[in-house]
Tab-separated table of C-alpha atoms in Angstrom:
chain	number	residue	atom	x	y	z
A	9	UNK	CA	91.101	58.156	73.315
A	10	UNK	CA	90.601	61.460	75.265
A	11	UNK	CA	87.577	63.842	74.885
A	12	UNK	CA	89.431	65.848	72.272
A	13	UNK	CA	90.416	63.295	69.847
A	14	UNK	CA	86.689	61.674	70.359
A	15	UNK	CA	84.941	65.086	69.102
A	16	UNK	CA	87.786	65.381	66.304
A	17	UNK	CA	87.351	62.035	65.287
A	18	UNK	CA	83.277	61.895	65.516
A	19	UNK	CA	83.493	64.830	62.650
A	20	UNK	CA	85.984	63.579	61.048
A	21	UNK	CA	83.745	60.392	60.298
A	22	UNK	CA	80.519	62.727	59.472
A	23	UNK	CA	82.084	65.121	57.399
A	24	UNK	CA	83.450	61.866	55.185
A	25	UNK	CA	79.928	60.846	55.549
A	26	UNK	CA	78.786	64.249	53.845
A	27	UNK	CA	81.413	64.024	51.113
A	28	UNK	CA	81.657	60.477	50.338
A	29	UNK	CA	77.527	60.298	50.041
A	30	UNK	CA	76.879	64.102	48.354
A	31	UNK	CA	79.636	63.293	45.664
A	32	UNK	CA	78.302	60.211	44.384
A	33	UNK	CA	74.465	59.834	45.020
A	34	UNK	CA	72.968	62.974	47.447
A	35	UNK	CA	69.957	61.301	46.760
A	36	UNK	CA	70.139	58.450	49.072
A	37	UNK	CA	71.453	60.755	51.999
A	38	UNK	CA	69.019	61.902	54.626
A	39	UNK	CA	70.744	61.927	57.518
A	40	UNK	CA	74.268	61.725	59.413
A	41	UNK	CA	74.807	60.127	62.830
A	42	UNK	CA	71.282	61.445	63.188
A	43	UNK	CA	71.751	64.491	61.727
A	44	UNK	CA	68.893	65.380	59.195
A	45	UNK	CA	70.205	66.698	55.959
A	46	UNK	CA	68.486	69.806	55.192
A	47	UNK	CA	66.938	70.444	52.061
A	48	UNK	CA	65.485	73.358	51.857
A	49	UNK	CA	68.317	77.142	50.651
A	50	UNK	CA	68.733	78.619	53.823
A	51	UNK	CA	69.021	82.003	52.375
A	52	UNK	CA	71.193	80.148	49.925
A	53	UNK	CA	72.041	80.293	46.604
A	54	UNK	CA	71.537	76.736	46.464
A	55	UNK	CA	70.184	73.734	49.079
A	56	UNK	CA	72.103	74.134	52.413
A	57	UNK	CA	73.427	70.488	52.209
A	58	UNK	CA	75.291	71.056	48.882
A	59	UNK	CA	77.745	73.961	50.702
A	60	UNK	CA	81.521	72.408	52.328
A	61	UNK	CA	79.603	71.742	56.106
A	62	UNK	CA	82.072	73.259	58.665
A	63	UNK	CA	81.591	71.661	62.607
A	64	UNK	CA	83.973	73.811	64.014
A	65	UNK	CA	87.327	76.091	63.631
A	66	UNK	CA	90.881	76.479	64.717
A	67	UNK	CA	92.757	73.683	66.218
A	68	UNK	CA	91.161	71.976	69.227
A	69	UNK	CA	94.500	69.596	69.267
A	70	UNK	CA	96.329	72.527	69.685
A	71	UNK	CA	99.338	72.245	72.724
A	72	UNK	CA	97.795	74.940	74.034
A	73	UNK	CA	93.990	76.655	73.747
A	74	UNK	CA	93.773	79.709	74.663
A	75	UNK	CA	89.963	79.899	74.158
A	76	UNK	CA	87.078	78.288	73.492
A	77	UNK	CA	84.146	79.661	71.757
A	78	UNK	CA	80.645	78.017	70.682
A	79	UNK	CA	79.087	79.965	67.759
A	80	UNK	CA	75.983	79.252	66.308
A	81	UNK	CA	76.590	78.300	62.774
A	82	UNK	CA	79.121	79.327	60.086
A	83	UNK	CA	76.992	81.624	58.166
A	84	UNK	CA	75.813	81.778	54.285
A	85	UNK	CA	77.539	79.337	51.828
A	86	UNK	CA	79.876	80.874	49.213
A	87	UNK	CA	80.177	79.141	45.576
A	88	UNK	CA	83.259	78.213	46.173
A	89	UNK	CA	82.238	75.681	48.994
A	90	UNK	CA	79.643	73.943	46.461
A	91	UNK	CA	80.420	70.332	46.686
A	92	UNK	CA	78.485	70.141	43.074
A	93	UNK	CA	80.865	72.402	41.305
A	94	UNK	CA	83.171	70.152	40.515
A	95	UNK	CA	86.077	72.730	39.121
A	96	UNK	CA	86.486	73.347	42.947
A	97	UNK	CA	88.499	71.326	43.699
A	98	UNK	CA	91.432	73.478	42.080
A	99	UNK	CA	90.496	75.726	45.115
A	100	UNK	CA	89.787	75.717	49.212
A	101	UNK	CA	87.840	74.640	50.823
A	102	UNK	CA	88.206	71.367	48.573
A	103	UNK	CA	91.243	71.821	47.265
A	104	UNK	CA	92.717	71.476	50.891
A	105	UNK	CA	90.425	69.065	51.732
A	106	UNK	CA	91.805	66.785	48.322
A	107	UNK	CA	95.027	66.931	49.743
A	108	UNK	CA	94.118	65.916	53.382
A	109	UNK	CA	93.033	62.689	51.849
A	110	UNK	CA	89.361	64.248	53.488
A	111	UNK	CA	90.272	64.932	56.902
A	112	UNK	CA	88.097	67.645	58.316
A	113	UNK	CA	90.714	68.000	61.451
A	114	UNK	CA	93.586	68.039	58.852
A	115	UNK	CA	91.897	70.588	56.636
A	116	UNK	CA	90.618	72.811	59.073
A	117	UNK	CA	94.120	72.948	60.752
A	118	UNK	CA	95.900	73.959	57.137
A	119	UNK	CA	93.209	76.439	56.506
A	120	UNK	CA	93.080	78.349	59.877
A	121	UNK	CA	96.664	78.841	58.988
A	122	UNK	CA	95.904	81.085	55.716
A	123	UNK	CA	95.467	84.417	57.604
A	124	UNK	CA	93.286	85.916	54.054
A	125	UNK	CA	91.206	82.208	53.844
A	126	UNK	CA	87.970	84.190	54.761
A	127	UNK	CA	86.703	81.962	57.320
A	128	UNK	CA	90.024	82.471	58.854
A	129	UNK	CA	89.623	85.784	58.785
A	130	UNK	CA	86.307	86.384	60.303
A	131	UNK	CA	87.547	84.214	63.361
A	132	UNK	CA	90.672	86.372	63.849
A	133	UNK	CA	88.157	89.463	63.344
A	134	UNK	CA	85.630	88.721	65.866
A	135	UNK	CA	86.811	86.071	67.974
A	136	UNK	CA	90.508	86.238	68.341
A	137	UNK	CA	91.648	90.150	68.323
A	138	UNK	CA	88.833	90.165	71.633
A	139	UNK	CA	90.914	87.019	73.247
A	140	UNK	CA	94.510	88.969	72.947
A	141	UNK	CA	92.870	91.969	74.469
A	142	UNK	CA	91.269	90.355	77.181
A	143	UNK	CA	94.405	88.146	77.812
A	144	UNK	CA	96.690	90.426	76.984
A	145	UNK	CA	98.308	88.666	74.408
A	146	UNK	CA	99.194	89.299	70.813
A	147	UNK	CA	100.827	86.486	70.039
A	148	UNK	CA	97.313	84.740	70.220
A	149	UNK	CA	96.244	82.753	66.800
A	150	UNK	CA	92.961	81.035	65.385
A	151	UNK	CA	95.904	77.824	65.232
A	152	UNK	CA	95.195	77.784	68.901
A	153	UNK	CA	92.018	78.658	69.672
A	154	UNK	CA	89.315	75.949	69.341
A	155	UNK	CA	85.369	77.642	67.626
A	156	UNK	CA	82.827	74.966	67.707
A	157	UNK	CA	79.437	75.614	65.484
A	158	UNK	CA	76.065	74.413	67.242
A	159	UNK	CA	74.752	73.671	63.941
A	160	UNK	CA	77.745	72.705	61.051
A	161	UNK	CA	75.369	73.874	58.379
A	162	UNK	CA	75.094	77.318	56.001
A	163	UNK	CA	72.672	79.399	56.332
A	164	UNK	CA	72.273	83.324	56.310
A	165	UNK	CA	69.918	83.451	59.303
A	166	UNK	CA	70.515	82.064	62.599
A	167	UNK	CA	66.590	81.523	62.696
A	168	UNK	CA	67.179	79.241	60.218
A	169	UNK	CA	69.343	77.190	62.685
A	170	UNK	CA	66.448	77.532	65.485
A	171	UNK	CA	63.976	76.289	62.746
A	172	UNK	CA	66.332	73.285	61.541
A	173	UNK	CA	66.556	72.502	65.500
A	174	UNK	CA	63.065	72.456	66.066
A	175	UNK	CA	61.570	70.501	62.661
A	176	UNK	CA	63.558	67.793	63.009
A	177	UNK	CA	63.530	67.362	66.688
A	178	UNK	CA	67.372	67.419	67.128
A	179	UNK	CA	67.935	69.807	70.455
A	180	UNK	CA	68.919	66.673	72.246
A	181	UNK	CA	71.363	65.214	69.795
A	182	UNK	CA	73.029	69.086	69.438
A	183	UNK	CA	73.620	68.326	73.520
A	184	UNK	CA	75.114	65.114	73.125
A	185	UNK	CA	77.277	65.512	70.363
A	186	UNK	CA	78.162	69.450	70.765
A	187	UNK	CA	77.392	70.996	74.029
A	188	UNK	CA	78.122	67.982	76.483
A	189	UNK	CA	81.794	67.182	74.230
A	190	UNK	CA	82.549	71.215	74.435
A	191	UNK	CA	82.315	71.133	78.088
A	192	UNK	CA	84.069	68.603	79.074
A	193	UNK	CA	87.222	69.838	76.312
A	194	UNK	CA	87.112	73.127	77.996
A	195	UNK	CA	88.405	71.102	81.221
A	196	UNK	CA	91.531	69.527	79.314
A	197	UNK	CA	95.012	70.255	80.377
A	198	UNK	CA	95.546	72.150	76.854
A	199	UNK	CA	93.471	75.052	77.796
A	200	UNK	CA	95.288	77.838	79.553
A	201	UNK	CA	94.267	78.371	82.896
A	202	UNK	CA	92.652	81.291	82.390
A	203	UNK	CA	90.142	80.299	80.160
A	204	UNK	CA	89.948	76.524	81.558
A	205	UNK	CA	85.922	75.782	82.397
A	206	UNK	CA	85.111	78.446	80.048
A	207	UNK	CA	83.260	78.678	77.005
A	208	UNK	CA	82.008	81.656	75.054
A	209	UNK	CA	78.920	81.954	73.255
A	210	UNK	CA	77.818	85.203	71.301
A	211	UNK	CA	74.349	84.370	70.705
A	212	UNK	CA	70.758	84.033	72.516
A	213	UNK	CA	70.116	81.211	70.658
A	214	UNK	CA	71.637	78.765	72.694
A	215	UNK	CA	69.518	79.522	75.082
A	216	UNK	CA	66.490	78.704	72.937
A	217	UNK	CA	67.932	75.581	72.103
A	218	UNK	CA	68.997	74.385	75.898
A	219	UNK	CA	65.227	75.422	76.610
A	220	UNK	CA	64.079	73.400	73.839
A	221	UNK	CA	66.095	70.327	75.488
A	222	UNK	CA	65.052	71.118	78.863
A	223	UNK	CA	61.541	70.904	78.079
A	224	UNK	CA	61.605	67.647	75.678
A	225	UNK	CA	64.073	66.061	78.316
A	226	UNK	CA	64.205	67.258	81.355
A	227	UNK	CA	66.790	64.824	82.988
A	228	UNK	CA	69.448	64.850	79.846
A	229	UNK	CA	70.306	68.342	80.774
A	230	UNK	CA	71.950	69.462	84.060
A	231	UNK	CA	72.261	73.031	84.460
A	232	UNK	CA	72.799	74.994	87.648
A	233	UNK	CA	74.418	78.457	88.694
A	234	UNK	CA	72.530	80.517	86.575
A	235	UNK	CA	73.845	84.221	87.008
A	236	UNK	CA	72.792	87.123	84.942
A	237	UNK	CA	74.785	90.415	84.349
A	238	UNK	CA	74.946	93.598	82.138
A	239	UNK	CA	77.641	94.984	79.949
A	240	UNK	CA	77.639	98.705	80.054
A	241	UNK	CA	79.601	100.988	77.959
A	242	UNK	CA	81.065	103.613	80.562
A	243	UNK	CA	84.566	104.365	78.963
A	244	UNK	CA	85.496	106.540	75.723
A	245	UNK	CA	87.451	103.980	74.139
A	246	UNK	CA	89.901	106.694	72.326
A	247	UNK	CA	91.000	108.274	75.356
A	248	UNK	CA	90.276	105.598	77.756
A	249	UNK	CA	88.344	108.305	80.192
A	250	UNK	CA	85.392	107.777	81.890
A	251	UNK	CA	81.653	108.415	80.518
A	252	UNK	CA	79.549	110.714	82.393
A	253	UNK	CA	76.465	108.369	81.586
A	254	UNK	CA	77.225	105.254	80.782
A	255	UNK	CA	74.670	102.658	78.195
A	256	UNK	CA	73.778	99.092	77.956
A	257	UNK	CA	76.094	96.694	75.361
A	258	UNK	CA	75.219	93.586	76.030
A	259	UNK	CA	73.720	91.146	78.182
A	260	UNK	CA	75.579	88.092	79.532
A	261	UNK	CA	73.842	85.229	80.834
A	262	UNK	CA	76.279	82.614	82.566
A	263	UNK	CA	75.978	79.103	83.645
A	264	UNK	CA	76.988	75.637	83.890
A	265	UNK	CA	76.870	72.235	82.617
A	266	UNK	CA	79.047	69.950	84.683
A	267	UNK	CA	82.282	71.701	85.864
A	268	UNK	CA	81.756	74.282	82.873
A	269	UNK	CA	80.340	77.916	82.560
A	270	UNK	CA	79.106	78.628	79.461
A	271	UNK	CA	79.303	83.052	79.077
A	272	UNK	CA	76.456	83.814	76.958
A	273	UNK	CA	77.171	87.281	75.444
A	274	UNK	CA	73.428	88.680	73.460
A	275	UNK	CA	72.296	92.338	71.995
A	276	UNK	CA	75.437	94.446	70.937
A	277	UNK	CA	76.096	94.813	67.069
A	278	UNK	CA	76.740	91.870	64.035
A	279	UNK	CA	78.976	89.208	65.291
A	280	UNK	CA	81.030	91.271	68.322
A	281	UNK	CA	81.457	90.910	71.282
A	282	UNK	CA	81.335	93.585	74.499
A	283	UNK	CA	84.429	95.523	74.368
A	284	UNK	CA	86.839	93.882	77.131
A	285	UNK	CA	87.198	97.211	79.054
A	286	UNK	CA	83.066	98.014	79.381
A	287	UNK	CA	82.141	97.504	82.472
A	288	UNK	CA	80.175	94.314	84.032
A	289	UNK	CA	77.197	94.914	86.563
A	290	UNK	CA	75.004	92.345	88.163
A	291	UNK	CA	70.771	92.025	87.129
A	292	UNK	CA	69.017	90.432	90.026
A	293	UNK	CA	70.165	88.135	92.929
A	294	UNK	CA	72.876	86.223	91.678
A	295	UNK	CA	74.121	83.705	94.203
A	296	UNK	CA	77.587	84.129	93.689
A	297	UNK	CA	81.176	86.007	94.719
A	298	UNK	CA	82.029	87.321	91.563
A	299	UNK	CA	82.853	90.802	91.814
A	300	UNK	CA	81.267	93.031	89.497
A	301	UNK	CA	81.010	96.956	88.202
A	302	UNK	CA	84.569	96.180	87.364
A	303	UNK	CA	85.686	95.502	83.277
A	304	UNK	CA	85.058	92.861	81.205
A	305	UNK	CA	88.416	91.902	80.909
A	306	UNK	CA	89.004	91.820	84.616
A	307	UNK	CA	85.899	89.432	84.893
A	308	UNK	CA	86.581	87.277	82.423
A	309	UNK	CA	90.060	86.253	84.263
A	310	UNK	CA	88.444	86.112	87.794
Protein backbone atom coordinates (compact mmCIF):
# COMPACT_ATOMS: atom_id res chain seq x y z
CA UNK A 1 0.00 0.00 0.00
CA UNK A 2 1.66 3.38 -0.88
CA UNK A 3 1.71 6.51 1.40
CA UNK A 4 -1.43 7.80 -0.25
CA UNK A 5 -3.74 4.99 0.09
CA UNK A 6 -2.27 4.51 3.88
CA UNK A 7 -3.46 8.23 4.90
CA UNK A 8 -6.83 7.60 2.82
CA UNK A 9 -7.38 4.48 4.37
CA UNK A 10 -6.26 5.51 8.15
CA UNK A 11 -9.39 8.15 7.85
CA UNK A 12 -11.35 6.19 6.23
CA UNK A 13 -11.27 3.74 9.35
CA UNK A 14 -11.61 6.86 11.94
CA UNK A 15 -14.21 8.64 10.33
CA UNK A 16 -16.32 5.05 10.44
CA UNK A 17 -15.10 5.08 13.92
CA UNK A 18 -16.86 8.60 14.48
CA UNK A 19 -20.05 7.54 12.73
CA UNK A 20 -20.50 4.04 13.64
CA UNK A 21 -19.87 5.03 17.61
CA UNK A 22 -21.76 8.80 17.60
CA UNK A 23 -24.89 7.14 15.88
CA UNK A 24 -25.53 4.52 18.25
CA UNK A 25 -24.04 5.27 21.78
CA UNK A 26 -21.68 8.79 21.77
CA UNK A 27 -21.52 8.02 25.19
CA UNK A 28 -19.03 5.32 25.24
CA UNK A 29 -16.70 7.27 22.70
CA UNK A 30 -13.74 9.15 24.05
CA UNK A 31 -11.31 8.80 21.75
CA UNK A 32 -10.21 7.67 18.06
CA UNK A 33 -6.85 6.12 17.17
CA UNK A 34 -5.87 8.39 20.03
CA UNK A 35 -7.70 11.12 19.12
CA UNK A 36 -9.63 12.69 22.15
CA UNK A 37 -13.19 13.46 21.34
CA UNK A 38 -13.88 16.90 22.30
CA UNK A 39 -16.65 17.83 24.32
CA UNK A 40 -16.83 21.03 24.94
CA UNK A 41 -19.00 23.81 21.57
CA UNK A 42 -16.16 25.22 20.04
CA UNK A 43 -17.98 28.33 19.21
CA UNK A 44 -20.64 25.84 18.25
CA UNK A 45 -24.06 25.62 18.21
CA UNK A 46 -23.72 22.35 19.66
CA UNK A 47 -20.59 19.95 21.11
CA UNK A 48 -17.81 19.92 18.42
CA UNK A 49 -17.92 16.04 18.21
CA UNK A 50 -21.61 15.93 17.10
CA UNK A 51 -20.67 18.09 13.60
CA UNK A 52 -19.75 15.59 10.10
CA UNK A 53 -15.60 15.64 11.18
CA UNK A 54 -13.81 16.48 7.86
CA UNK A 55 -9.71 15.24 7.81
CA UNK A 56 -9.08 16.67 4.68
CA UNK A 57 -10.41 17.89 1.02
CA UNK A 58 -10.17 17.30 -2.66
CA UNK A 59 -8.83 14.14 -4.02
CA UNK A 60 -5.39 13.07 -2.78
CA UNK A 61 -5.83 9.85 -5.28
CA UNK A 62 -6.12 12.15 -7.87
CA UNK A 63 -3.80 11.14 -11.32
CA UNK A 64 -2.46 14.21 -10.91
CA UNK A 65 -2.09 16.92 -7.74
CA UNK A 66 -1.47 19.95 -8.57
CA UNK A 67 -1.15 21.19 -4.95
CA UNK A 68 -1.01 20.44 -1.66
CA UNK A 69 -2.20 22.52 1.12
CA UNK A 70 -2.32 21.90 5.08
CA UNK A 71 -5.01 24.10 6.71
CA UNK A 72 -5.68 24.24 10.14
CA UNK A 73 -9.14 23.02 10.67
CA UNK A 74 -12.41 23.19 8.66
CA UNK A 75 -14.04 25.92 10.49
CA UNK A 76 -17.57 26.26 12.47
CA UNK A 77 -20.08 23.34 12.09
CA UNK A 78 -23.28 24.05 10.12
CA UNK A 79 -26.70 22.17 11.16
CA UNK A 80 -26.70 20.43 8.39
CA UNK A 81 -23.48 18.40 9.35
CA UNK A 82 -25.20 17.37 12.84
CA UNK A 83 -24.78 13.70 13.02
CA UNK A 84 -27.85 13.93 15.74
CA UNK A 85 -30.31 15.36 13.33
CA UNK A 86 -31.35 12.52 11.96
CA UNK A 87 -33.60 14.11 8.89
CA UNK A 88 -30.03 14.73 7.43
CA UNK A 89 -29.53 12.25 5.92
CA UNK A 90 -31.96 13.42 2.98
CA UNK A 91 -29.04 15.95 2.54
CA UNK A 92 -24.91 16.30 2.24
CA UNK A 93 -22.81 15.88 3.96
CA UNK A 94 -24.74 12.56 5.03
CA UNK A 95 -26.72 12.08 2.38
CA UNK A 96 -23.48 11.47 0.24
CA UNK A 97 -21.92 9.84 2.82
CA UNK A 98 -25.30 7.13 2.95
CA UNK A 99 -24.63 6.41 -0.44
CA UNK A 100 -20.80 5.84 -0.18
CA UNK A 101 -21.72 2.99 2.06
CA UNK A 102 -19.49 5.59 4.69
CA UNK A 103 -16.45 6.11 2.85
CA UNK A 104 -14.88 9.38 3.82
CA UNK A 105 -12.44 9.10 0.54
CA UNK A 106 -15.59 8.22 -1.54
CA UNK A 107 -17.63 11.06 -0.12
CA UNK A 108 -15.22 13.65 -0.10
CA UNK A 109 -14.36 12.85 -3.80
CA UNK A 110 -18.36 13.18 -4.88
CA UNK A 111 -18.64 16.29 -2.88
CA UNK A 112 -15.53 18.29 -4.07
CA UNK A 113 -17.22 17.71 -7.34
CA UNK A 114 -20.47 19.95 -6.45
CA UNK A 115 -18.88 23.34 -7.38
CA UNK A 116 -22.00 25.26 -4.90
CA UNK A 117 -21.38 22.29 -1.92
CA UNK A 118 -19.99 25.14 0.36
CA UNK A 119 -17.00 23.46 1.53
CA UNK A 120 -16.29 23.06 -2.07
CA UNK A 121 -16.60 26.35 -2.57
CA UNK A 122 -14.47 27.92 0.01
CA UNK A 123 -11.55 25.61 -1.29
CA UNK A 124 -11.97 26.80 -4.90
CA UNK A 125 -12.23 30.46 -3.26
CA UNK A 126 -9.16 30.56 -1.29
CA UNK A 127 -7.10 27.77 -2.19
CA UNK A 128 -7.56 26.89 -5.77
CA UNK A 129 -8.23 30.32 -7.88
CA UNK A 130 -4.41 31.25 -6.04
CA UNK A 131 -2.97 27.71 -7.52
CA UNK A 132 -4.24 28.55 -11.33
CA UNK A 133 -2.71 31.94 -10.96
CA UNK A 134 0.43 30.95 -9.68
CA UNK A 135 0.59 27.97 -12.16
CA UNK A 136 -0.94 29.47 -14.71
CA UNK A 137 -3.61 27.23 -15.14
CA UNK A 138 -7.36 27.45 -15.29
CA UNK A 139 -8.18 24.27 -15.88
CA UNK A 140 -7.06 23.60 -12.17
CA UNK A 141 -9.95 21.87 -9.84
CA UNK A 142 -10.44 21.10 -5.98
CA UNK A 143 -10.89 17.18 -7.83
CA UNK A 144 -7.17 17.48 -8.03
CA UNK A 145 -5.83 19.25 -5.47
CA UNK A 146 -5.29 17.41 -2.15
CA UNK A 147 -6.27 20.08 1.49
CA UNK A 148 -5.37 18.24 4.56
CA UNK A 149 -6.86 19.74 8.08
CA UNK A 150 -4.30 19.61 11.14
CA UNK A 151 -7.14 19.15 13.34
CA UNK A 152 -10.50 17.27 11.49
CA UNK A 153 -12.70 18.96 14.03
CA UNK A 154 -15.30 22.25 13.93
CA UNK A 155 -14.66 24.95 15.56
CA UNK A 156 -15.00 28.82 14.89
CA UNK A 157 -11.59 29.72 16.34
CA UNK A 158 -8.38 28.35 15.38
CA UNK A 159 -7.38 28.94 19.17
CA UNK A 160 -9.68 26.50 19.81
CA UNK A 161 -7.55 24.01 17.75
CA UNK A 162 -4.24 25.26 19.70
CA UNK A 163 -6.23 24.67 22.99
CA UNK A 164 -7.61 21.08 21.88
CA UNK A 165 -3.73 20.41 20.94
CA UNK A 166 -2.42 21.38 24.08
CA UNK A 167 -5.20 19.80 26.81
CA UNK A 168 -5.02 16.66 25.59
CA UNK A 169 -1.40 16.39 24.86
CA UNK A 170 -1.81 15.37 21.15
CA UNK A 171 1.05 17.63 19.20
CA UNK A 172 2.90 14.41 18.70
CA UNK A 173 0.14 12.23 17.38
CA UNK A 174 -0.96 15.45 14.88
CA UNK A 175 2.95 14.71 13.56
CA UNK A 176 2.57 11.19 13.12
CA UNK A 177 -0.62 10.86 11.65
CA UNK A 178 -0.82 14.39 9.67
CA UNK A 179 2.35 16.22 9.21
CA UNK A 180 4.89 13.21 8.75
CA UNK A 181 1.99 11.32 6.07
CA UNK A 182 1.61 14.98 4.23
CA UNK A 183 5.21 15.10 3.61
CA UNK A 184 6.05 12.22 2.42
CA UNK A 185 2.56 12.41 -0.21
CA UNK A 186 3.88 15.65 -1.38
CA UNK A 187 6.94 13.46 -2.81
CA UNK A 188 4.57 11.00 -4.86
CA UNK A 189 4.78 10.75 -8.56
CA UNK A 190 1.05 12.28 -8.73
CA UNK A 191 2.11 15.69 -7.79
CA UNK A 192 3.14 17.91 -10.65
CA UNK A 193 6.55 18.83 -10.63
CA UNK A 194 6.12 22.07 -9.78
CA UNK A 195 4.60 21.75 -6.64
CA UNK A 196 6.38 18.24 -5.78
CA UNK A 197 8.14 18.70 -2.02
CA UNK A 198 5.77 21.39 -1.42
CA UNK A 199 3.19 22.03 0.97
CA UNK A 200 1.26 25.16 1.80
CA UNK A 201 0.15 26.25 5.03
CA UNK A 202 -1.83 29.61 5.66
CA UNK A 203 -1.58 29.77 9.26
CA UNK A 204 0.99 30.53 12.28
CA UNK A 205 -0.38 27.94 14.07
CA UNK A 206 1.51 25.24 12.82
CA UNK A 207 4.21 26.66 14.03
CA UNK A 208 2.87 26.65 17.59
CA UNK A 209 2.07 23.22 17.27
CA UNK A 210 5.64 21.91 15.70
CA UNK A 211 7.05 24.00 18.78
CA UNK A 212 4.81 22.29 21.05
CA UNK A 213 6.29 18.83 19.59
CA UNK A 214 9.71 20.01 19.56
CA UNK A 215 9.73 20.77 23.08
CA UNK A 216 7.72 17.55 24.46
CA UNK A 217 9.91 15.42 21.95
CA UNK A 218 12.71 16.65 20.79
CA UNK A 219 13.98 13.64 18.64
CA UNK A 220 10.35 12.80 16.89
CA UNK A 221 10.71 15.93 14.94
CA UNK A 222 13.43 16.67 12.33
CA UNK A 223 13.39 20.01 10.99
CA UNK A 224 16.17 21.86 9.21
CA UNK A 225 16.48 24.76 6.52
CA UNK A 226 14.62 27.19 8.24
CA UNK A 227 14.38 30.38 5.92
CA UNK A 228 12.30 33.38 6.61
CA UNK A 229 10.96 35.95 4.01
CA UNK A 230 8.45 38.87 3.53
CA UNK A 231 5.60 39.35 1.16
CA UNK A 232 5.33 42.92 0.15
CA UNK A 233 2.63 44.48 -1.80
CA UNK A 234 4.58 46.67 -4.49
CA UNK A 235 2.19 46.34 -7.58
CA UNK A 236 -1.38 48.04 -8.26
CA UNK A 237 -3.08 44.97 -9.03
CA UNK A 238 -5.65 46.81 -11.62
CA UNK A 239 -3.11 48.13 -13.78
CA UNK A 240 -0.35 45.86 -12.96
CA UNK A 241 2.16 49.09 -12.45
CA UNK A 242 4.50 49.49 -9.95
CA UNK A 243 3.92 51.11 -6.31
CA UNK A 244 5.96 53.98 -5.40
CA UNK A 245 6.08 52.57 -1.70
CA UNK A 246 5.45 49.34 -1.39
CA UNK A 247 3.76 47.48 2.30
CA UNK A 248 4.09 44.31 4.15
CA UNK A 249 1.31 41.26 3.24
CA UNK A 250 2.47 38.55 4.73
CA UNK A 251 5.13 36.72 6.27
CA UNK A 252 6.35 33.32 5.03
CA UNK A 253 8.28 31.12 7.11
CA UNK A 254 9.70 27.98 5.12
CA UNK A 255 11.17 24.75 6.09
CA UNK A 256 11.54 21.15 6.01
CA UNK A 257 10.68 17.87 7.33
CA UNK A 258 12.45 15.14 5.42
CA UNK A 259 12.71 15.95 1.65
CA UNK A 260 9.66 18.46 2.16
CA UNK A 261 9.29 22.33 2.59
CA UNK A 262 6.48 23.25 4.28
CA UNK A 263 5.61 27.42 3.01
CA UNK A 264 4.09 28.87 5.96
CA UNK A 265 2.12 31.94 4.73
CA UNK A 266 0.86 34.26 8.32
CA UNK A 267 -0.69 38.04 8.74
CA UNK A 268 -2.62 39.13 5.50
CA UNK A 269 -6.55 39.15 5.70
CA UNK A 270 -9.34 36.03 6.60
CA UNK A 271 -8.33 32.89 4.93
CA UNK A 272 -6.04 34.40 1.74
CA UNK A 273 -3.22 34.04 0.74
CA UNK A 274 -0.35 36.76 -0.62
CA UNK A 275 -1.34 37.74 -4.00
CA UNK A 276 0.99 35.58 -6.47
CA UNK A 277 2.44 38.74 -8.15
CA UNK A 278 3.57 40.70 -4.58
CA UNK A 279 6.82 40.59 -4.31
CA UNK A 280 9.09 38.15 -1.99
CA UNK A 281 12.13 39.66 0.03
CA UNK A 282 14.42 37.88 2.39
CA UNK A 283 14.36 38.73 6.67
CA UNK A 284 17.72 37.81 8.05
CA UNK A 285 20.52 35.40 6.91
CA UNK A 286 18.92 32.75 5.18
CA UNK A 287 21.35 30.08 4.09
CA UNK A 288 20.06 29.48 0.86
CA UNK A 289 20.09 30.30 -3.23
CA UNK A 290 16.71 31.20 -3.63
CA UNK A 291 16.42 34.31 -5.39
CA UNK A 292 14.29 36.81 -3.96
CA UNK A 293 12.68 40.60 -4.46
CA UNK A 294 11.18 38.81 -7.38
CA UNK A 295 7.04 37.69 -7.28
CA UNK A 296 5.43 35.26 -5.49
CA UNK A 297 4.51 33.38 -8.31
CA UNK A 298 7.99 33.27 -9.71
CA UNK A 299 9.18 31.88 -6.24
CA UNK A 300 6.85 29.53 -5.71
CA UNK A 301 7.99 27.63 -9.12
CA UNK A 302 11.78 28.08 -8.41
Amino acid sequence: MNVINEYVAYWDEWHKQWFDNCSSNPSLLDSINEWIIPTDKGGNDNPIWQYFPEPYWGNPNSDKLFGIFLNINPGGGGASQNILLRDQDDSNPFNSYKKNEHSYSETIKELSKITDYKTTEWMQKWRVNWLREVLVNQSINVSNIFCAELIPWHTKKKSDISDYAVKNAIPDLINNSVIIPLSKISNSDSVVKEMKGKIIVRSSLILDILNSIYSIKPNSIKISDIENYAIVDDIDTKSSKQKLLSKFNSYLTIFKIDETSFYVFSGGSNSALPNPDFKVLSVGQNKTNRKTGISLKEFMKS
